mmCIF file of C-alpha atoms in Angstrom:
data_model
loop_
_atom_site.group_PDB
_atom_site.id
_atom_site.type_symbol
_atom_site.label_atom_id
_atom_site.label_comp_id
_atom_site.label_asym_id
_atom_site.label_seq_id
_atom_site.Cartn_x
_atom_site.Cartn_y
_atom_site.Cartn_z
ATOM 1 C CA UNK A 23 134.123 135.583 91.769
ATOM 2 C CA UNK A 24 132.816 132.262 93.084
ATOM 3 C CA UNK A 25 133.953 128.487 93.161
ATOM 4 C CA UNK A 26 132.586 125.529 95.218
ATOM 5 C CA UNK A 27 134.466 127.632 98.765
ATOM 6 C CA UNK A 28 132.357 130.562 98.279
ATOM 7 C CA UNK A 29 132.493 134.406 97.108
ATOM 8 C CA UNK A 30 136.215 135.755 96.493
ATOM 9 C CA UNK A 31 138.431 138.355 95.255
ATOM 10 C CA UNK A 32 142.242 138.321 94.583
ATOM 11 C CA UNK A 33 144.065 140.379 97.607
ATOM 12 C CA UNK A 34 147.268 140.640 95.220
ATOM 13 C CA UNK A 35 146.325 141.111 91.745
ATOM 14 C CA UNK A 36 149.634 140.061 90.927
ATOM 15 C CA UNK A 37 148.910 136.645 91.735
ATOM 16 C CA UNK A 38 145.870 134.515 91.634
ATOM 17 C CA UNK A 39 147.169 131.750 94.417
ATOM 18 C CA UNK A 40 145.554 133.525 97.340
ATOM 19 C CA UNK A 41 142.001 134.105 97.696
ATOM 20 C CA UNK A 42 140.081 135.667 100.232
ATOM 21 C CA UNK A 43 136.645 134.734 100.644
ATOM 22 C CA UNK A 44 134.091 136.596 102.124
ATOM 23 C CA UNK A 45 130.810 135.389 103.234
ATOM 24 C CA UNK A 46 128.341 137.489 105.674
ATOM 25 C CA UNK A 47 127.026 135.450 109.066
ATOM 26 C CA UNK A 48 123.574 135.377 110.584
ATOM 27 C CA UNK A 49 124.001 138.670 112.294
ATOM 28 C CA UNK A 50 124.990 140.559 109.014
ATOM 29 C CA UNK A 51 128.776 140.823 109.643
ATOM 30 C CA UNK A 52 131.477 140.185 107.130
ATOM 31 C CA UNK A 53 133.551 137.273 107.979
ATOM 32 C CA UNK A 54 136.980 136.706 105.489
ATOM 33 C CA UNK A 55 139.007 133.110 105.553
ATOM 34 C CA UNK A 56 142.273 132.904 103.508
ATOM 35 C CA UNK A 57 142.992 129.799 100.692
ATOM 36 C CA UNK A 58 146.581 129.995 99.556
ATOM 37 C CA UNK A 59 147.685 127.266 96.677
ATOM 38 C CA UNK A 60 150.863 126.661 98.236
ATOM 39 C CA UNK A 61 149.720 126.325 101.643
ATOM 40 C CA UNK A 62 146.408 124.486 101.529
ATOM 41 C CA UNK A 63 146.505 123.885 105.178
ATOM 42 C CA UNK A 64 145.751 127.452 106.346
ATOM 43 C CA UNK A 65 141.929 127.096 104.880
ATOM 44 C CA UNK A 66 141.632 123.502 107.024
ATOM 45 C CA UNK A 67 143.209 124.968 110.273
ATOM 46 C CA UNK A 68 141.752 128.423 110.744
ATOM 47 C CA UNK A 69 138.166 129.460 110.706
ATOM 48 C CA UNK A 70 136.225 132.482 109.140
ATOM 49 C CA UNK A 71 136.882 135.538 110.841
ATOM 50 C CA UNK A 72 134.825 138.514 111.457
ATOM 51 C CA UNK A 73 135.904 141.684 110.663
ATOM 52 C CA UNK A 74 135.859 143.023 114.316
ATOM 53 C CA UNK A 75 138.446 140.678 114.556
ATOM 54 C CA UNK A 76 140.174 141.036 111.761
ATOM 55 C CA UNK A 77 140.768 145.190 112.728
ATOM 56 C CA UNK A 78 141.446 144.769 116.101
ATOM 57 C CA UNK A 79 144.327 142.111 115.709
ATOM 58 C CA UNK A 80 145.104 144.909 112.624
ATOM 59 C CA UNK A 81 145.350 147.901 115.444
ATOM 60 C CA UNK A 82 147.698 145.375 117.792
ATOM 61 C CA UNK A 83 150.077 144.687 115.130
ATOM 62 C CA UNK A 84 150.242 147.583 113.806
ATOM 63 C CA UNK A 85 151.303 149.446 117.061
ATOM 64 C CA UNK A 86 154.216 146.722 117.296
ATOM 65 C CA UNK A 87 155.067 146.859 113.386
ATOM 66 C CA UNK A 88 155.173 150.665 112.008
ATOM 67 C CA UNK A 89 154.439 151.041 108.365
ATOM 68 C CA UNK A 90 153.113 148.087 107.371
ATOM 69 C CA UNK A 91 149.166 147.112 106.678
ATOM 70 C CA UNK A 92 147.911 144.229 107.447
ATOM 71 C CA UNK A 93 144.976 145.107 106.232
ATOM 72 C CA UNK A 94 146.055 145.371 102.943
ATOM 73 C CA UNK A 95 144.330 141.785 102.765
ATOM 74 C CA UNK A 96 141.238 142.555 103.921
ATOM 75 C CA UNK A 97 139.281 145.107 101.993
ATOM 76 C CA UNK A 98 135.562 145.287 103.303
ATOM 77 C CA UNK A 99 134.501 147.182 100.081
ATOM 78 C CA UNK A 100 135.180 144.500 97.890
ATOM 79 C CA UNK A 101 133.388 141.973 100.320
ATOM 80 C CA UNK A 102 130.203 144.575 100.583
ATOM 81 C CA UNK A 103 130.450 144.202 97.028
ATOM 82 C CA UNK A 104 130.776 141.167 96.201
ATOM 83 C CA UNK A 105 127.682 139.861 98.585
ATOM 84 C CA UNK A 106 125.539 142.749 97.345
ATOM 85 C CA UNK A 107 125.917 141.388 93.813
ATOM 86 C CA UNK A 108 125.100 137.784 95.117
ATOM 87 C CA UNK A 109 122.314 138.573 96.542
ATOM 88 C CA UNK A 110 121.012 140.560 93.617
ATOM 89 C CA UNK A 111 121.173 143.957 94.883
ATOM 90 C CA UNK A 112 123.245 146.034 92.710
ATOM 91 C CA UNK A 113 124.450 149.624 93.735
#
């Protein structure tokens, strides 16, 4: 999907008040930045991050919090996706 913020997808298909956007940078990365409709402030105080980031502040929580993903947010596949198909190039 896409509104005037960018490309997104619904992390929680349960709910459609978060949205994670995905865009890719100049070096061909994937970068993801959060909007949440109850806490608007989170897109105006944090920045895109790059998935390098994203998985290694994934790796460091999860070795301090067992059994829980915090990557359940972030789902590259559905970024690689959604680019692909904005750019035209379907596979």
């Amino acid at each position: 999907m896409k509104d005037d913020r960018g490309l997104y997808y619904y992390p929680n298909t349960q709910t459609h008040d978060v949205h994670m956007y995905v865009r890719e940078n100049d070096n061909g990365d994937i970068e993801f930045r959060m909007w949440h409709k109850d806490y608007p402030h989170v897109w105006d105080q944090h920045e895109w991050i790059p998935i390098d980031v994203v998985q290694a502040a994934a790796g460091i929580y999860n070795s301090e919090h067992e059994g829980q993903n915090p990557m359940a947010l972030y789902d590259i596949e559905i970024a690689k996706r959604l680019i692909r198909e904005e750019k035209g190039v379907l596979q």
